[in-house]
PDB file of C-alpha atoms in Angstrom:
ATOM      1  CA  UNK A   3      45.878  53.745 141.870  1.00 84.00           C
ATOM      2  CA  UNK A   4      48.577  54.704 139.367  1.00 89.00           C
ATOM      3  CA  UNK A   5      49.035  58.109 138.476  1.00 92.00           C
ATOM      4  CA  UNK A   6      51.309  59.659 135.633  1.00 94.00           C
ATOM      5  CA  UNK A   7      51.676  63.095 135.322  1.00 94.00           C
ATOM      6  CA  UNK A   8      53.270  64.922 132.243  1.00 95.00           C
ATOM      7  CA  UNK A   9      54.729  68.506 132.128  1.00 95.00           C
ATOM      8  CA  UNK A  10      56.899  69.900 129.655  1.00 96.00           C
ATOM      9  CA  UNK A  11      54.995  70.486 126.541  1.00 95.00           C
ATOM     10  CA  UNK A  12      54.230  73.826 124.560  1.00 97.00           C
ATOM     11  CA  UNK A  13      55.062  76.165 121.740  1.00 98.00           C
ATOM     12  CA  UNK A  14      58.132  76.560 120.246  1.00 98.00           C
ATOM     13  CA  UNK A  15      59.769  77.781 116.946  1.00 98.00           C
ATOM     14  CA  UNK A  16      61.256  75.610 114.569  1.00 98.00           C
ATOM     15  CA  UNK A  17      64.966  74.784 115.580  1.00 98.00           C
ATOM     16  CA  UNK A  18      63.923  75.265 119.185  1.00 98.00           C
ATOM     17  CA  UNK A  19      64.094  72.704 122.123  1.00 98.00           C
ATOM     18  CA  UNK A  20      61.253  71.629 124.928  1.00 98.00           C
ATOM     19  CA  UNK A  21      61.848  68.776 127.438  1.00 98.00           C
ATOM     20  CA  UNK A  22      59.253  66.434 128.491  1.00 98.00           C
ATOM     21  CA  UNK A  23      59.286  65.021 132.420  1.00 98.00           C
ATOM     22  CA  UNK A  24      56.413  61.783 132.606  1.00 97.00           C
ATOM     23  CA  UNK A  25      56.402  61.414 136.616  1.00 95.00           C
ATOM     24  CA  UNK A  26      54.543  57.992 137.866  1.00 92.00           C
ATOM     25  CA  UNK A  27      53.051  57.371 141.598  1.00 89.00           C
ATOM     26  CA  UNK A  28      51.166  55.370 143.267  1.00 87.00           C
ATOM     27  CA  UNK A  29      51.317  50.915 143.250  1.00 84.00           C
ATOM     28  CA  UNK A  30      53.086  50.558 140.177  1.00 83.00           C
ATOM     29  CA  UNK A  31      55.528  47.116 140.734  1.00 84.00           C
ATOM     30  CA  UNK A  32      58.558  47.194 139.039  1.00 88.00           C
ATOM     31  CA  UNK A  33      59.121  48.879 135.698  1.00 87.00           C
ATOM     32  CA  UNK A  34      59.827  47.005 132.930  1.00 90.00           C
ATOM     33  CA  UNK A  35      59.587  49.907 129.696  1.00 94.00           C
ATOM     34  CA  UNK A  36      59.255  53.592 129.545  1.00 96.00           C
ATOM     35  CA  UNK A  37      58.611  55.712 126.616  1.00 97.00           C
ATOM     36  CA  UNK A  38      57.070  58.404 124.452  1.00 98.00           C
ATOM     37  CA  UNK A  39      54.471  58.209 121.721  1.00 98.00           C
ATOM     38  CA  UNK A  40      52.963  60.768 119.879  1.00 98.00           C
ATOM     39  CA  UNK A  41      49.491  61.604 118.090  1.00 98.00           C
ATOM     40  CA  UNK A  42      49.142  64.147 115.499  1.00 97.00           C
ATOM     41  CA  UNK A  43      45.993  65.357 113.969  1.00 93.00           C
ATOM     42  CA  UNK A  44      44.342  62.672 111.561  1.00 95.00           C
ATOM     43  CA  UNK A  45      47.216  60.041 111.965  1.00 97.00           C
ATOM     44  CA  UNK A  46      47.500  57.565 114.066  1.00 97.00           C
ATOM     45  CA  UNK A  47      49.650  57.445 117.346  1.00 97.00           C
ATOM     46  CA  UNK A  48      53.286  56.069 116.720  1.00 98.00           C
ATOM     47  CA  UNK A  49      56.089  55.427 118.989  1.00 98.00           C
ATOM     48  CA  UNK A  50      58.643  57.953 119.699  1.00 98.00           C
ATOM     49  CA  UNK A  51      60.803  56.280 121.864  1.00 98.00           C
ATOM     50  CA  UNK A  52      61.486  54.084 124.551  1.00 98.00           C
ATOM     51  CA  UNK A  53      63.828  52.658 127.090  1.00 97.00           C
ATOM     52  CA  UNK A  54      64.069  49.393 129.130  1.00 93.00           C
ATOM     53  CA  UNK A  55      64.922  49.339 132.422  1.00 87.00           C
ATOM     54  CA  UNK A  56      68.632  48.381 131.869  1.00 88.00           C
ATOM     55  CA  UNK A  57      68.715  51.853 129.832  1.00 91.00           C
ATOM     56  CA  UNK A  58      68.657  50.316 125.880  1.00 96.00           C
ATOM     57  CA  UNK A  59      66.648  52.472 124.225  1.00 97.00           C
ATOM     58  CA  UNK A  60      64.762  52.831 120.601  1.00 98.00           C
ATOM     59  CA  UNK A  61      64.051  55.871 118.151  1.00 98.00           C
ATOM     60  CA  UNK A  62      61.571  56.235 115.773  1.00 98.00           C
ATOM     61  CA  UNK A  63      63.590  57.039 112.971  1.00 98.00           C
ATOM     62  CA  UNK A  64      62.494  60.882 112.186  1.00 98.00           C
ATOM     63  CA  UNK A  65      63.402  61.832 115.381  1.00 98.00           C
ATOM     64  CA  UNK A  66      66.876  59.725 115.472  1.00 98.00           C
ATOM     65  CA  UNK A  67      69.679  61.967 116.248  1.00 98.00           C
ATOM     66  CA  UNK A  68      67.411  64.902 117.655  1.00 98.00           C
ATOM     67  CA  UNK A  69      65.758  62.865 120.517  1.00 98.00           C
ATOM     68  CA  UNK A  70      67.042  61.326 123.601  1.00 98.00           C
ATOM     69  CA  UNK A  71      64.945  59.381 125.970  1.00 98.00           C
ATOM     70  CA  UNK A  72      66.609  59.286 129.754  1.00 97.00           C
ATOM     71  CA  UNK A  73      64.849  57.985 132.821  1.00 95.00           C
ATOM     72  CA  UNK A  74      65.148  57.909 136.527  1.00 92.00           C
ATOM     73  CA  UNK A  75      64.672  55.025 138.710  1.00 88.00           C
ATOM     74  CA  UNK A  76      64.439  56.352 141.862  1.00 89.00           C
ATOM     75  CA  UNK A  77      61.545  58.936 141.129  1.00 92.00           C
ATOM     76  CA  UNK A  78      59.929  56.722 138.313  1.00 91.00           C
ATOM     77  CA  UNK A  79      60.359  59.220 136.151  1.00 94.00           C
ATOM     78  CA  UNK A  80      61.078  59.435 132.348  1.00 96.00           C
ATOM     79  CA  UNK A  81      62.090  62.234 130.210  1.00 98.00           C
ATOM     80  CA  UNK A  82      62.308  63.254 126.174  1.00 98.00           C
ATOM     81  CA  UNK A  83      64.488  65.933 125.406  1.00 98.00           C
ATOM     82  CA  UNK A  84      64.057  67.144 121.981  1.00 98.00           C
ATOM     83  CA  UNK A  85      66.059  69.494 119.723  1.00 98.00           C
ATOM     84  CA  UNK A  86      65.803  70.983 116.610  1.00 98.00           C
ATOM     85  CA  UNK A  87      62.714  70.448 116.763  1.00 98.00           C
ATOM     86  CA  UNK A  88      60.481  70.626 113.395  1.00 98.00           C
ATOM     87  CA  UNK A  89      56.758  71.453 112.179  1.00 97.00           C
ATOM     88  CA  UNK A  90      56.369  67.850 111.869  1.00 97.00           C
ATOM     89  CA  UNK A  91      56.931  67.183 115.178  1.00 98.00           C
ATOM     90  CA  UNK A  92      53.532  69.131 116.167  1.00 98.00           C
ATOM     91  CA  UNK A  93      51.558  66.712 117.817  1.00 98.00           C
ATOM     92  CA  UNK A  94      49.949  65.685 121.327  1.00 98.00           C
ATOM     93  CA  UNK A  95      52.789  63.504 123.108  1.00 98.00           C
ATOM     94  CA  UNK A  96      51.840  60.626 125.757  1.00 98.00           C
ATOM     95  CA  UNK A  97      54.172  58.857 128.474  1.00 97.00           C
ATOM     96  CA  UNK A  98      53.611  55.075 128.595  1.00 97.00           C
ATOM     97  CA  UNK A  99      54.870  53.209 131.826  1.00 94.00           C
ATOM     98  CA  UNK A 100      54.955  49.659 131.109  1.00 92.00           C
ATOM     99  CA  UNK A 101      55.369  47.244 134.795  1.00 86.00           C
ATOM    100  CA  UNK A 102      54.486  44.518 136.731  1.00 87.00           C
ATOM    101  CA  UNK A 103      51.136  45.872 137.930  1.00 87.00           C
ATOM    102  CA  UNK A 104      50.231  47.173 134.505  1.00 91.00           C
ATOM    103  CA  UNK A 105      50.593  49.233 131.414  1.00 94.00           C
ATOM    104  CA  UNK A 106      50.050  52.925 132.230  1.00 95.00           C
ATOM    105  CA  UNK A 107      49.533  55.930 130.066  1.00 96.00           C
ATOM    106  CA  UNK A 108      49.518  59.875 130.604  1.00 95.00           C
ATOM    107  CA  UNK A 109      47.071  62.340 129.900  1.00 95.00           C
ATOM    108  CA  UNK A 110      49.451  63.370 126.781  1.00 96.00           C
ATOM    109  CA  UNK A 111      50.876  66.904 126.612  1.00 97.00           C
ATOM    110  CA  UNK A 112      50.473  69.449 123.382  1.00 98.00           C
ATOM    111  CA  UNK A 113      53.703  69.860 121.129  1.00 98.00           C
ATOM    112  CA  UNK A 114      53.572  72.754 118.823  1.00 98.00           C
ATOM    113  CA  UNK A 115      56.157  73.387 116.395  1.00 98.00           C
ATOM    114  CA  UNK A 116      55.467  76.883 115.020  1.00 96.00           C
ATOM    115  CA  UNK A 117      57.071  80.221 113.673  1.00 94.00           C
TER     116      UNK A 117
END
């Protein structure tokens, strides 16, 4: 049974910075992708990021240059650090772990970008 568990989500002002950590346990073979998509009300859910296992990664372009995807092998774990951070960027983010034994997703985590 494969397991990911999010953390890093929450409430912050415009300008401000939050870090995402997407952990993954249990049988999950070898990793091929990991990355971020989001979900905001009424739209539908669009890639934030991602990065292979050699480390080449890809942006969604509104969040180019403010983003960075990193991950770690050894504790199959994946992270999104993300500054200046906008209203725009409000929205519910999911991990997606993408292996051998399957394509995984998180629960998804709240992002809200507020004064």
């Amino acid at each position: 049974h494969v397991q990911l568990v999010e953390s890093g989500g929450g409430l912050v002002q415009p300008g401000g910075s939050l870090r995402l950590s997407c952990a993954a346990s249990g049988s999950i073979g070898s990793i091929n992708l990991m990355g971020w998509y989001r979900q905001a009300p009424g739209k539908q859910r669009e890639l934030v990021a991602v990065i292979t296992t050699g480390g080449s990664t890809n942006y969604a372009g509104s969040v180019k240059g403010r983003f960075t995807i990193s991950r770690d092998n050894s504790k199959n774990t994946v992270y999104l650090q993300m500054n200046s951070l906008k209203p725009e960027d409000t929205a519910v983010y999911y991990c997606r772990i993408a292996g051998t034994s399957g394509d995984y997703w998180g629960q998804g985590t709240q992002v809200t970008v507020s004064l």
